[in-house]
mmCIF file of C-alpha atoms in Angstrom:
data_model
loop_
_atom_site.group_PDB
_atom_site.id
_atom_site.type_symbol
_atom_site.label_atom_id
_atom_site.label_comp_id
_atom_site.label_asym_id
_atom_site.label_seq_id
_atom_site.Cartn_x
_atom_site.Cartn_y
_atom_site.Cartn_z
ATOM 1 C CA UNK A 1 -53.797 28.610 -31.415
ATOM 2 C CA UNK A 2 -55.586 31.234 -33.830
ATOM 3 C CA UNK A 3 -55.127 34.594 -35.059
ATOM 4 C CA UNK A 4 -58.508 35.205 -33.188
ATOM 5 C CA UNK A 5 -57.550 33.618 -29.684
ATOM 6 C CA UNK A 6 -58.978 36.379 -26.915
ATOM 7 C CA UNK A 7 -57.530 37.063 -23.624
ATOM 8 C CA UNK A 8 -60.784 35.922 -22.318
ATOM 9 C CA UNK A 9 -60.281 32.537 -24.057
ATOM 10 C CA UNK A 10 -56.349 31.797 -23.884
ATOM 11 C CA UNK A 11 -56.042 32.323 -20.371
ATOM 12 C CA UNK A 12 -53.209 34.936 -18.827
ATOM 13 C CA UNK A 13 -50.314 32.397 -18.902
ATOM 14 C CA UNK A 14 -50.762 30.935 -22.290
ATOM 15 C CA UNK A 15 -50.786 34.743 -23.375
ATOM 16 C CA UNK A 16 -48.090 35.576 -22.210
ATOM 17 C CA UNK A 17 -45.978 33.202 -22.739
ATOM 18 C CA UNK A 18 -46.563 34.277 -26.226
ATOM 19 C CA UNK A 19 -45.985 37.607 -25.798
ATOM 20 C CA UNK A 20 -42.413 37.616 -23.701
ATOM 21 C CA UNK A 21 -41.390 34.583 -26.608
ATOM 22 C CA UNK A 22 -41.272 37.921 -29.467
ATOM 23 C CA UNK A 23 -39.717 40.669 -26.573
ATOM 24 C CA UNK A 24 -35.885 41.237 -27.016
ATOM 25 C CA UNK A 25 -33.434 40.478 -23.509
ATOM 26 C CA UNK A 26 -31.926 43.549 -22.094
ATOM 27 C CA UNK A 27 -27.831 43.419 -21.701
ATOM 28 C CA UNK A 28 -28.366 44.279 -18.174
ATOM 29 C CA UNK A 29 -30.890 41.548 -17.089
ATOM 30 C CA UNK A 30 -29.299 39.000 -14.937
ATOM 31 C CA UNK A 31 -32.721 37.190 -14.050
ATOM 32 C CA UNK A 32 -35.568 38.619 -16.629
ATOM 33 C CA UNK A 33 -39.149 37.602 -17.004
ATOM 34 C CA UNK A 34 -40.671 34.589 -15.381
ATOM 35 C CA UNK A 35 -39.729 35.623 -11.572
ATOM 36 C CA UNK A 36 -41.484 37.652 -8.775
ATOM 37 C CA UNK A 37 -39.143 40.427 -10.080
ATOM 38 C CA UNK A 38 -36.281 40.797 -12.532
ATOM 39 C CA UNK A 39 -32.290 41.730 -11.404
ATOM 40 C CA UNK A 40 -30.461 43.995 -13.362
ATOM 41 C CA UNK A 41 -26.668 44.189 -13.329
ATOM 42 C CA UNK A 42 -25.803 47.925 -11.890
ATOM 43 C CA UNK A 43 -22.400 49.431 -10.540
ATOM 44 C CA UNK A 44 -23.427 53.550 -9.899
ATOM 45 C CA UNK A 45 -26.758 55.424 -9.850
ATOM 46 C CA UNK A 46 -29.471 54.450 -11.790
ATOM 47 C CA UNK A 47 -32.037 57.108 -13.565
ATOM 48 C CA UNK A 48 -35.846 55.637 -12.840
ATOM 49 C CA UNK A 49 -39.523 56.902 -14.452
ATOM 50 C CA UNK A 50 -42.617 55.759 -14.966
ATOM 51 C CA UNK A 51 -45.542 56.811 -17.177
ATOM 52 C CA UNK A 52 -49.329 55.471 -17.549
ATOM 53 C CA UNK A 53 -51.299 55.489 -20.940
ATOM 54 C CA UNK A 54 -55.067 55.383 -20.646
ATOM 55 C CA UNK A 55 -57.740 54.870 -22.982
ATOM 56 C CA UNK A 56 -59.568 58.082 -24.020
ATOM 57 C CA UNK A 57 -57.116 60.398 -22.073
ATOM 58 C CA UNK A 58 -53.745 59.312 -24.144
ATOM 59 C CA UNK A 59 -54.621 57.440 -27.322
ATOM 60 C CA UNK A 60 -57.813 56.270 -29.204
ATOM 61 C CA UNK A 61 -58.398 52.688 -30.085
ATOM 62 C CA UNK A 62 -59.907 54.076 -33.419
ATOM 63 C CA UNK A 63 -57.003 56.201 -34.468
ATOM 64 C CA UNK A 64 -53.814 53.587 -32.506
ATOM 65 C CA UNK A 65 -53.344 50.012 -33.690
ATOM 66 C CA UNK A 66 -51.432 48.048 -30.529
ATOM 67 C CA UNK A 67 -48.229 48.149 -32.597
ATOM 68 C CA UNK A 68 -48.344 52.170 -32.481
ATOM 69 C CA UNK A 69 -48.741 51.289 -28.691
ATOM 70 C CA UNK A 70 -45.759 49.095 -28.411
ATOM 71 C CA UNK A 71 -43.795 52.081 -29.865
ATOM 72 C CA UNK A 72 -45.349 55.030 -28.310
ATOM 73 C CA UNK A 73 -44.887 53.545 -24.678
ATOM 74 C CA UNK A 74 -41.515 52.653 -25.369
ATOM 75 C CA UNK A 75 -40.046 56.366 -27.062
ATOM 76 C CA UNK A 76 -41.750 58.643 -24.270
ATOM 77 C CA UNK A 77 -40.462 56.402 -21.363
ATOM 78 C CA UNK A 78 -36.631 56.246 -22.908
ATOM 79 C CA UNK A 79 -36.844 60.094 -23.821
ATOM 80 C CA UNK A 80 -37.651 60.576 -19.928
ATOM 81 C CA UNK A 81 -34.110 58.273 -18.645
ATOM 82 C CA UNK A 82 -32.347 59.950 -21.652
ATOM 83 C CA UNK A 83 -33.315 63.692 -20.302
ATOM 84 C CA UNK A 84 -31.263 62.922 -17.539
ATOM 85 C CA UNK A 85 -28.168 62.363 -19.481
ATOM 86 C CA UNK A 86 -28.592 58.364 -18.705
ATOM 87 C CA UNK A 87 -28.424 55.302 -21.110
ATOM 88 C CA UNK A 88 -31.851 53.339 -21.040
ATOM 89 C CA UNK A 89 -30.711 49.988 -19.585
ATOM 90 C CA UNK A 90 -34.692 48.116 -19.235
ATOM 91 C CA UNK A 91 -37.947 48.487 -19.007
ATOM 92 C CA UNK A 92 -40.739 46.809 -17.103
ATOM 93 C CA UNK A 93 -44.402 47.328 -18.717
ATOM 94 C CA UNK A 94 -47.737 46.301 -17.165
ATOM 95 C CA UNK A 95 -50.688 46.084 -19.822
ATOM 96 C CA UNK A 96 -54.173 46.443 -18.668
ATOM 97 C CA UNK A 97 -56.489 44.960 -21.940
ATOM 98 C CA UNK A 98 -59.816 44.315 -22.307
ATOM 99 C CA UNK A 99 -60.657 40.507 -22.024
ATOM 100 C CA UNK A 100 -62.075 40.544 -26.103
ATOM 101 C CA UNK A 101 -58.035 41.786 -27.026
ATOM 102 C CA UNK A 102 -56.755 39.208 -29.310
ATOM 103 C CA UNK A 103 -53.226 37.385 -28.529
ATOM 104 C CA UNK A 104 -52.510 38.672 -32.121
ATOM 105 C CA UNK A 105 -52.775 42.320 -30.609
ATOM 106 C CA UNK A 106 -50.320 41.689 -28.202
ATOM 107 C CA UNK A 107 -48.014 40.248 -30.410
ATOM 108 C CA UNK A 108 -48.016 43.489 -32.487
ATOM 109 C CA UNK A 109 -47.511 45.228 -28.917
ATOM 110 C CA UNK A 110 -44.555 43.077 -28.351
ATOM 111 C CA UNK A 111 -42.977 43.260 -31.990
ATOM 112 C CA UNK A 112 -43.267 47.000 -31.840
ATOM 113 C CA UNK A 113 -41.547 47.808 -28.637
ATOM 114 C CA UNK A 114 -38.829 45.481 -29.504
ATOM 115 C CA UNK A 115 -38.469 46.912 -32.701
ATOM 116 C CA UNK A 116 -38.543 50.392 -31.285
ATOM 117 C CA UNK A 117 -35.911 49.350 -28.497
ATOM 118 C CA UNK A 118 -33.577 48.276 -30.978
ATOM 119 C CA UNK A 119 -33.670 51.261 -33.043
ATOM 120 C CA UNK A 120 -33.598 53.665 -30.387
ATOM 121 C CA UNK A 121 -31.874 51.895 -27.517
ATOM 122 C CA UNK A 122 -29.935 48.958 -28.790
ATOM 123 C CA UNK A 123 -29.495 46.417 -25.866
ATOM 124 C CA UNK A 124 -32.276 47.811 -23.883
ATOM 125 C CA UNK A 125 -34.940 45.469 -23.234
ATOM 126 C CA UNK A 126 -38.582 44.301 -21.654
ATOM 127 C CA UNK A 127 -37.390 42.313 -18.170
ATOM 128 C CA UNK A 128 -40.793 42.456 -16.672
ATOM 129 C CA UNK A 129 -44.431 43.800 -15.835
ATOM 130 C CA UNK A 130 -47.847 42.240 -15.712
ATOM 131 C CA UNK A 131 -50.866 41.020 -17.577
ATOM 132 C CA UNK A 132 -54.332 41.661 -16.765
ATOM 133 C CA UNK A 133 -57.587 42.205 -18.355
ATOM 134 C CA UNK A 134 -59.342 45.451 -17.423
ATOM 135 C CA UNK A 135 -62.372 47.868 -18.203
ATOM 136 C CA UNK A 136 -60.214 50.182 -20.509
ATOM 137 C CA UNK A 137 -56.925 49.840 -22.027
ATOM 138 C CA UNK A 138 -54.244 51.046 -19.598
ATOM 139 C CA UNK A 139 -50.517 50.985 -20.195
ATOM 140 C CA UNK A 140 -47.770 51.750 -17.673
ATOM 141 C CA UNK A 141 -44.107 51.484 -17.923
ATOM 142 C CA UNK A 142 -41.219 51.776 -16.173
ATOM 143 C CA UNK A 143 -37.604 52.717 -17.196
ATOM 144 C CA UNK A 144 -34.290 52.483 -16.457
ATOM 145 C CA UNK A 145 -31.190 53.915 -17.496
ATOM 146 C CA UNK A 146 -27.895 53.832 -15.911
ATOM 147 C CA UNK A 147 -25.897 57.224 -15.450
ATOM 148 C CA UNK A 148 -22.246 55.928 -16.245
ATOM 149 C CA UNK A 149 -20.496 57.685 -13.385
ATOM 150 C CA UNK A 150 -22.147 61.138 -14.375
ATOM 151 C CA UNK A 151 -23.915 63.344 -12.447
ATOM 152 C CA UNK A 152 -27.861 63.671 -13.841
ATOM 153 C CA UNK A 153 -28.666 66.565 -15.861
ATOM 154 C CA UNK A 154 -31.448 68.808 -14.086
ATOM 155 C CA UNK A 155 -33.824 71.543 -15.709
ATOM 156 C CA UNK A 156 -32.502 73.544 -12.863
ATOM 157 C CA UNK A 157 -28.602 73.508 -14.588
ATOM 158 C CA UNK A 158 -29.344 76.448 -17.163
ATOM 159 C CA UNK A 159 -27.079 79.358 -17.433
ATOM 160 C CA UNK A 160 -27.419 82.872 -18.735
ATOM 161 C CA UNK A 161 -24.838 82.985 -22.287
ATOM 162 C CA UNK A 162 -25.750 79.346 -22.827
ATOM 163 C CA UNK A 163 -26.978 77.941 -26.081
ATOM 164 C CA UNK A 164 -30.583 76.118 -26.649
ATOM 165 C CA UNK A 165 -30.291 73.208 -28.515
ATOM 166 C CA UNK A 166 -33.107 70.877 -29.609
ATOM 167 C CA UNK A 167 -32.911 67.335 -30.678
ATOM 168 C CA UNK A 168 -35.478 65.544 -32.247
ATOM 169 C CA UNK A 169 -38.313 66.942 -34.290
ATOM 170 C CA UNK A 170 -40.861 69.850 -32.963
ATOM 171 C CA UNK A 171 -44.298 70.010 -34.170
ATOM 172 C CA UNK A 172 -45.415 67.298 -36.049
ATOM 173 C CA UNK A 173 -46.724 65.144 -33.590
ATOM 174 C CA UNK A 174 -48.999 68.297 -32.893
ATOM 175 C CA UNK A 175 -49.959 68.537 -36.781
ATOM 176 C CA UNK A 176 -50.970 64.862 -36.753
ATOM 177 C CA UNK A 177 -53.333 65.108 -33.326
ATOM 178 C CA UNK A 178 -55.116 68.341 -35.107
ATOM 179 C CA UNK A 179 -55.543 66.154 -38.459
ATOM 180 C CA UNK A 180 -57.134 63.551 -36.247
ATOM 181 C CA UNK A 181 -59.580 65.543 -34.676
ATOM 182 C CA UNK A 182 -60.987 67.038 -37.679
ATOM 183 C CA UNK A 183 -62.165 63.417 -38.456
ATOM 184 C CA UNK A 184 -60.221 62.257 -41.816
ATOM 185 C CA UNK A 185 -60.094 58.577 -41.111
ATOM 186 C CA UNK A 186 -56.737 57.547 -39.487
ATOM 187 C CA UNK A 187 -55.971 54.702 -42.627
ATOM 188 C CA UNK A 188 -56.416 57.926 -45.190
ATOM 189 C CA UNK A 189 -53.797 60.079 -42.848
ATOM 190 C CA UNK A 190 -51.712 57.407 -42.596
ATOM 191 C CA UNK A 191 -51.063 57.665 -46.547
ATOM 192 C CA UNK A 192 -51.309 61.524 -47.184
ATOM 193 C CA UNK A 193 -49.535 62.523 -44.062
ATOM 194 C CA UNK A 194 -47.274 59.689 -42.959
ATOM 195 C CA UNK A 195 -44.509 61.667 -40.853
ATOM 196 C CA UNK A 196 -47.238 63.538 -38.843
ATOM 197 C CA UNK A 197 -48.914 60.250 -37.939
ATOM 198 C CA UNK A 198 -45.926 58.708 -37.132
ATOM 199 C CA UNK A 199 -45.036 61.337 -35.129
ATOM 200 C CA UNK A 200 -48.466 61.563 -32.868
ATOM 201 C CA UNK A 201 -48.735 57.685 -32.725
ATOM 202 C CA UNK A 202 -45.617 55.908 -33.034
ATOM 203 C CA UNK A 203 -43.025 58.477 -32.263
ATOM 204 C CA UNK A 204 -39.012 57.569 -32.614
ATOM 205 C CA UNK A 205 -36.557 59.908 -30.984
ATOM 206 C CA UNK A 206 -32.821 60.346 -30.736
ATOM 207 C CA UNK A 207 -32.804 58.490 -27.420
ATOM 208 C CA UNK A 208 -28.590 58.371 -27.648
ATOM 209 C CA UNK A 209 -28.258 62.444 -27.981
ATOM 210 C CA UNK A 210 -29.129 62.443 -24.179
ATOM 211 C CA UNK A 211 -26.466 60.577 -22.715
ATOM 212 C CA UNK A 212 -24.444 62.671 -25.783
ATOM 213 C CA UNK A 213 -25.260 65.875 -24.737
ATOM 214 C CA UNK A 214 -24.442 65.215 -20.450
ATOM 215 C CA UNK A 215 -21.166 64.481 -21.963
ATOM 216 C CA UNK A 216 -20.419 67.161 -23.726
ATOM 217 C CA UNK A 217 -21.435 69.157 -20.915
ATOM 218 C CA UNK A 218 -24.975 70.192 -21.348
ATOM 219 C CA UNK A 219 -26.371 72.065 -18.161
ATOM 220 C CA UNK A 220 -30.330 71.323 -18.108
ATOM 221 C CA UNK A 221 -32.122 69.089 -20.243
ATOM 222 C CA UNK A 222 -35.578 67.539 -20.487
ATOM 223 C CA UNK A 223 -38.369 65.619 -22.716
ATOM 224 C CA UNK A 224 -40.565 67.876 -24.587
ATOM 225 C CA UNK A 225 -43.257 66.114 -24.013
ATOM 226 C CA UNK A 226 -45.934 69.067 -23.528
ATOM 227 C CA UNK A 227 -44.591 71.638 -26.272
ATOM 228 C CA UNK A 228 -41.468 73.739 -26.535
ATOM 229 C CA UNK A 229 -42.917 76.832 -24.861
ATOM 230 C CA UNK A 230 -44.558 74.872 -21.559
ATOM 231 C CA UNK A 231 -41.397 73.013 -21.078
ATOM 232 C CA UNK A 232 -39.133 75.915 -21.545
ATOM 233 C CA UNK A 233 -41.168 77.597 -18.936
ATOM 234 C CA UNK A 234 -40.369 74.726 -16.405
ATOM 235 C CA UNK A 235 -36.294 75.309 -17.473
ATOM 236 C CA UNK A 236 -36.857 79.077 -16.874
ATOM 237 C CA UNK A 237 -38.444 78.444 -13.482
ATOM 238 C CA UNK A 238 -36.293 76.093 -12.447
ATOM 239 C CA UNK A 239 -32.961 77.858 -13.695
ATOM 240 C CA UNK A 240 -34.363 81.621 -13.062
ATOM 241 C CA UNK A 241 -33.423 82.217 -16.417
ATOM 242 C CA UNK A 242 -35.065 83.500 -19.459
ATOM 243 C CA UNK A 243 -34.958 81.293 -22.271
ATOM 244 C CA UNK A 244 -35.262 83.374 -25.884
ATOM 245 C CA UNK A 245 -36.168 81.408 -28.859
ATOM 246 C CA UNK A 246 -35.282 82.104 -32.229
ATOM 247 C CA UNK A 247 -37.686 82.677 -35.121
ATOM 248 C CA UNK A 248 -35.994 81.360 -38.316
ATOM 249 C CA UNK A 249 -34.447 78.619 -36.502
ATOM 250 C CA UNK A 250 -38.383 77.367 -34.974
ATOM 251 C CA UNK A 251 -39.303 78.247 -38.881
ATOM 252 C CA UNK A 252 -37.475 75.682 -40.061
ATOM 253 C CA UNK A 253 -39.033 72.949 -39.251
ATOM 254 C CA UNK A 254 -41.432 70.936 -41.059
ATOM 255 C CA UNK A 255 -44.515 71.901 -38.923
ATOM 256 C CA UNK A 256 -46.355 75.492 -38.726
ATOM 257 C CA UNK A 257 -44.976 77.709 -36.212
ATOM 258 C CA UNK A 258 -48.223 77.270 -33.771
ATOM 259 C CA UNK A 259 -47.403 73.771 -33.541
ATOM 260 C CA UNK A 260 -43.630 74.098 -33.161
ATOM 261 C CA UNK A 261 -44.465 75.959 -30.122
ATOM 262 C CA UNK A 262 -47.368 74.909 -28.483
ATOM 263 C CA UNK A 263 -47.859 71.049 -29.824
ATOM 264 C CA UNK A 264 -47.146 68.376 -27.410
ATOM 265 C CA UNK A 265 -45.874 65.033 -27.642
ATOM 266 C CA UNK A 266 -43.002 65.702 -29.224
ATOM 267 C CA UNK A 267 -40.640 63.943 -27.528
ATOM 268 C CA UNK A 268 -37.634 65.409 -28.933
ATOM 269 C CA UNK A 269 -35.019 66.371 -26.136
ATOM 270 C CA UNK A 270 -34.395 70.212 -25.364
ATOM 271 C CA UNK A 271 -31.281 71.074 -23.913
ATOM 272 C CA UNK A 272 -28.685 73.701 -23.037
ATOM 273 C CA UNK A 273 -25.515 74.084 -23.100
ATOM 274 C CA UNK A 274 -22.212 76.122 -22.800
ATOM 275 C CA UNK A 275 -21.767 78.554 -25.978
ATOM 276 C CA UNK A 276 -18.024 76.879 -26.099
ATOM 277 C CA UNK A 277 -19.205 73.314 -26.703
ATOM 278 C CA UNK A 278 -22.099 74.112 -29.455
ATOM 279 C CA UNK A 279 -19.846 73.518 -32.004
ATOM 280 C CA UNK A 280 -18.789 69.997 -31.049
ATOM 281 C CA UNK A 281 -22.222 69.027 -30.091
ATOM 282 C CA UNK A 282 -23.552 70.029 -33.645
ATOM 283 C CA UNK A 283 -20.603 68.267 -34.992
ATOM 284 C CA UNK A 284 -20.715 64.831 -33.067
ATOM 285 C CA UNK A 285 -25.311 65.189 -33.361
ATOM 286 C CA UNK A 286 -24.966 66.020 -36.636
ATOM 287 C CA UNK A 287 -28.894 66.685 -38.458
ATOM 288 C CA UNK A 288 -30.693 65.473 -34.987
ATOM 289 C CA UNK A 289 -29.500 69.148 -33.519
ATOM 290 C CA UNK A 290 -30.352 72.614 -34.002
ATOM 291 C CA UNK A 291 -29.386 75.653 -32.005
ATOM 292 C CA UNK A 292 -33.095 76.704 -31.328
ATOM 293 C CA UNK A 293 -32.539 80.101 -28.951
ATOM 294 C CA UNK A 294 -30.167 81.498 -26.164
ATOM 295 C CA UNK A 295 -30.314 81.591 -22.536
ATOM 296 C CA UNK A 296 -30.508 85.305 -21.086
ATOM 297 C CA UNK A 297 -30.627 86.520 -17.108
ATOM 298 C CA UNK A 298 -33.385 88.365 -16.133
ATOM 299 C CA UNK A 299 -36.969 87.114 -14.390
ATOM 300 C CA UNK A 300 -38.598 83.455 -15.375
ATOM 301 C CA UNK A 301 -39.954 83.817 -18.983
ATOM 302 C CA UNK A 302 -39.627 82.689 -22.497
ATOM 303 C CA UNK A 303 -39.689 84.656 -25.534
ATOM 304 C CA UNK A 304 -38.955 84.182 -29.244
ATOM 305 C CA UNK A 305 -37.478 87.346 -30.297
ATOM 306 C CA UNK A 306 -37.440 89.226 -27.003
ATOM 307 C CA UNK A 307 -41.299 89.215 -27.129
ATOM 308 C CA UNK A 308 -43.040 87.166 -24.096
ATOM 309 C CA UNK A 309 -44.677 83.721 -25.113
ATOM 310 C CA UNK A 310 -47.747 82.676 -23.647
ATOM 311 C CA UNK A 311 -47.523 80.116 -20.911
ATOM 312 C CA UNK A 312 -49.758 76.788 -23.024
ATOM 313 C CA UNK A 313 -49.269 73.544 -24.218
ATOM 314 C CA UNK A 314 -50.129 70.314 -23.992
ATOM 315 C CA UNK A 315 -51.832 70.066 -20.893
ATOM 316 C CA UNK A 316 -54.122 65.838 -20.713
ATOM 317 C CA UNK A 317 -55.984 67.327 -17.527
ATOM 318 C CA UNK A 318 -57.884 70.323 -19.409
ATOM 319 C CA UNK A 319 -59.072 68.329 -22.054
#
């Protein structure tokens, strides 16, 4: 076989028996790919999501290569299991492709989410999915994570005189989608701005701060996936809390403060927890963590400052 084999020409089988060859095991599988379905190994409750990347809506073929895709698909489905305070066990992804997508591509697909397992999730791995060819490029994943005898961390858990803590970067990922669309060729970003790219199209997150922070008894948590302010509104609501941000701790990261706020696809984890155990989590998190804000009683809002912030974000079905 070529470097130019198609999915048209290969066939689905030869394909991917290619592409499972270069995908990592998971520790948990007891049958993996190459059955109707795969088994995991489980003892207690198990933490389950699933997420869909299309063509046009969620990435660009002209600005993503497939290995971006391998990564991307694997980050914002662990930062979901990890929200809940679970460790990612597996993950099951069906690729829809069009039938000119080279073998090669996949490959790249495969290499990256392994790679991007192993660095984030060490042991977690690919047990399944499906193959097809389709009309546009659709991803969709499923993941698992096992809760390890705790109880799942809700957005509903936040309490007034708790701390906000944030792990993971905020903003860049919004700084590299607004260098995109002003149309400087993505190989030219790629050199100039190499963090915001990475961020917007092959994130990495602190996947192991989630299951971290449910132990050290963190009360709500979840993916910022849609920007700090349009997620914090969803822990407010949820909690019937107000959550106040700070301004020289959102300052001091690497992204302007519009971005910090409002950019989406962050995927860094926002959490709170009790103002007696911010010490230890900044100590055992070390750089990943930052004490972003404070949780305060009062109506469903979030401010920075005491000043409301308005409700926007990242938001694919207005676009």
């Amino acid at each position: 076989m070529t470097a130019d084999d198609r999915i048209r020409t290969v066939g689905e089988q030869a394909a991917l028996a290619r592409i499972i060859a270069r995908l990592t095991p998971a520790d948990a599988a007891v049958v993996g790919p190459g059955d109707d379905s795969a088994v995991l190994a489980a003892a207690g409750q198990t933490a389950i999501t699933t997420d869909t990347m299309f063509e046009g809506g969620d990435f660009r073929l002209d600005w993503s290569t497939f290995a971006d895709l391998g990564t991307k698909c694997v980050t914002t489905n662990l930062t979901d299991v990890a929200a809940m305070g679970a460790r990612p066990t597996a993950l099951v992804i069906a690729l829809g492709v069009l039938a000119d997508t080279t073998v090669e591509q996949l490959e790249q697909f495969a290499d990256a989410a392994s790679a991007a397992l192993a660095k984030q999730a060490p042991g977690v791995g690919v047990v399944g999915g499906d193959l097809s060819v389709s009309p546009t490029t659709t991803i969709a994943v499923t993941a698992l994570g096992d809760m390890e005898g705790r109880s799942p961390v809700l957005r509903s858990g936040a309490r007034p005189g708790d701390a906000i803590v944030v792990c993971g970067e905020l903003g860049l990922a919004g700084e590299g989608l607004r260098l995109l669309l002003e149309g400087t060729p993505p190989d030219d970003l790629r050199r100039t701005h190499p963090r915001e790219m990475q961020a917007h199209l092959a994130p990495i997150a602190p996947v192991a701060a989630g299951a971290q922070l449910a132990r050290l008894g963190a009360t709500s948590m979840l993916d910022v996936s849609d920007g700090l302010v349009l997620d914090g509104f969803r822990v407010a609501r949820a909690s019937a809390v107000r959550l106040d941000f700070d301004r020289a701790a959102l300052d001091s990261y690497d992204a302007p403060l519009e971005s910090v706020l409002y950019g989406g696809e962050d995927h860094a984890l926002l959490a709170t927890v009790p103002a007696d155990a911010v010490e230890r989590v900044l100590s055992e998190l070390g750089s990943d963590a930052r004490v972003v804000g404070s949780v305060e009683a009062g109506e469903p809002q979030v401010t920075m400052g005491g000043q409301p912030l308005e409700e926007r974000g990242w938001d694919p079905f207005t676009r």
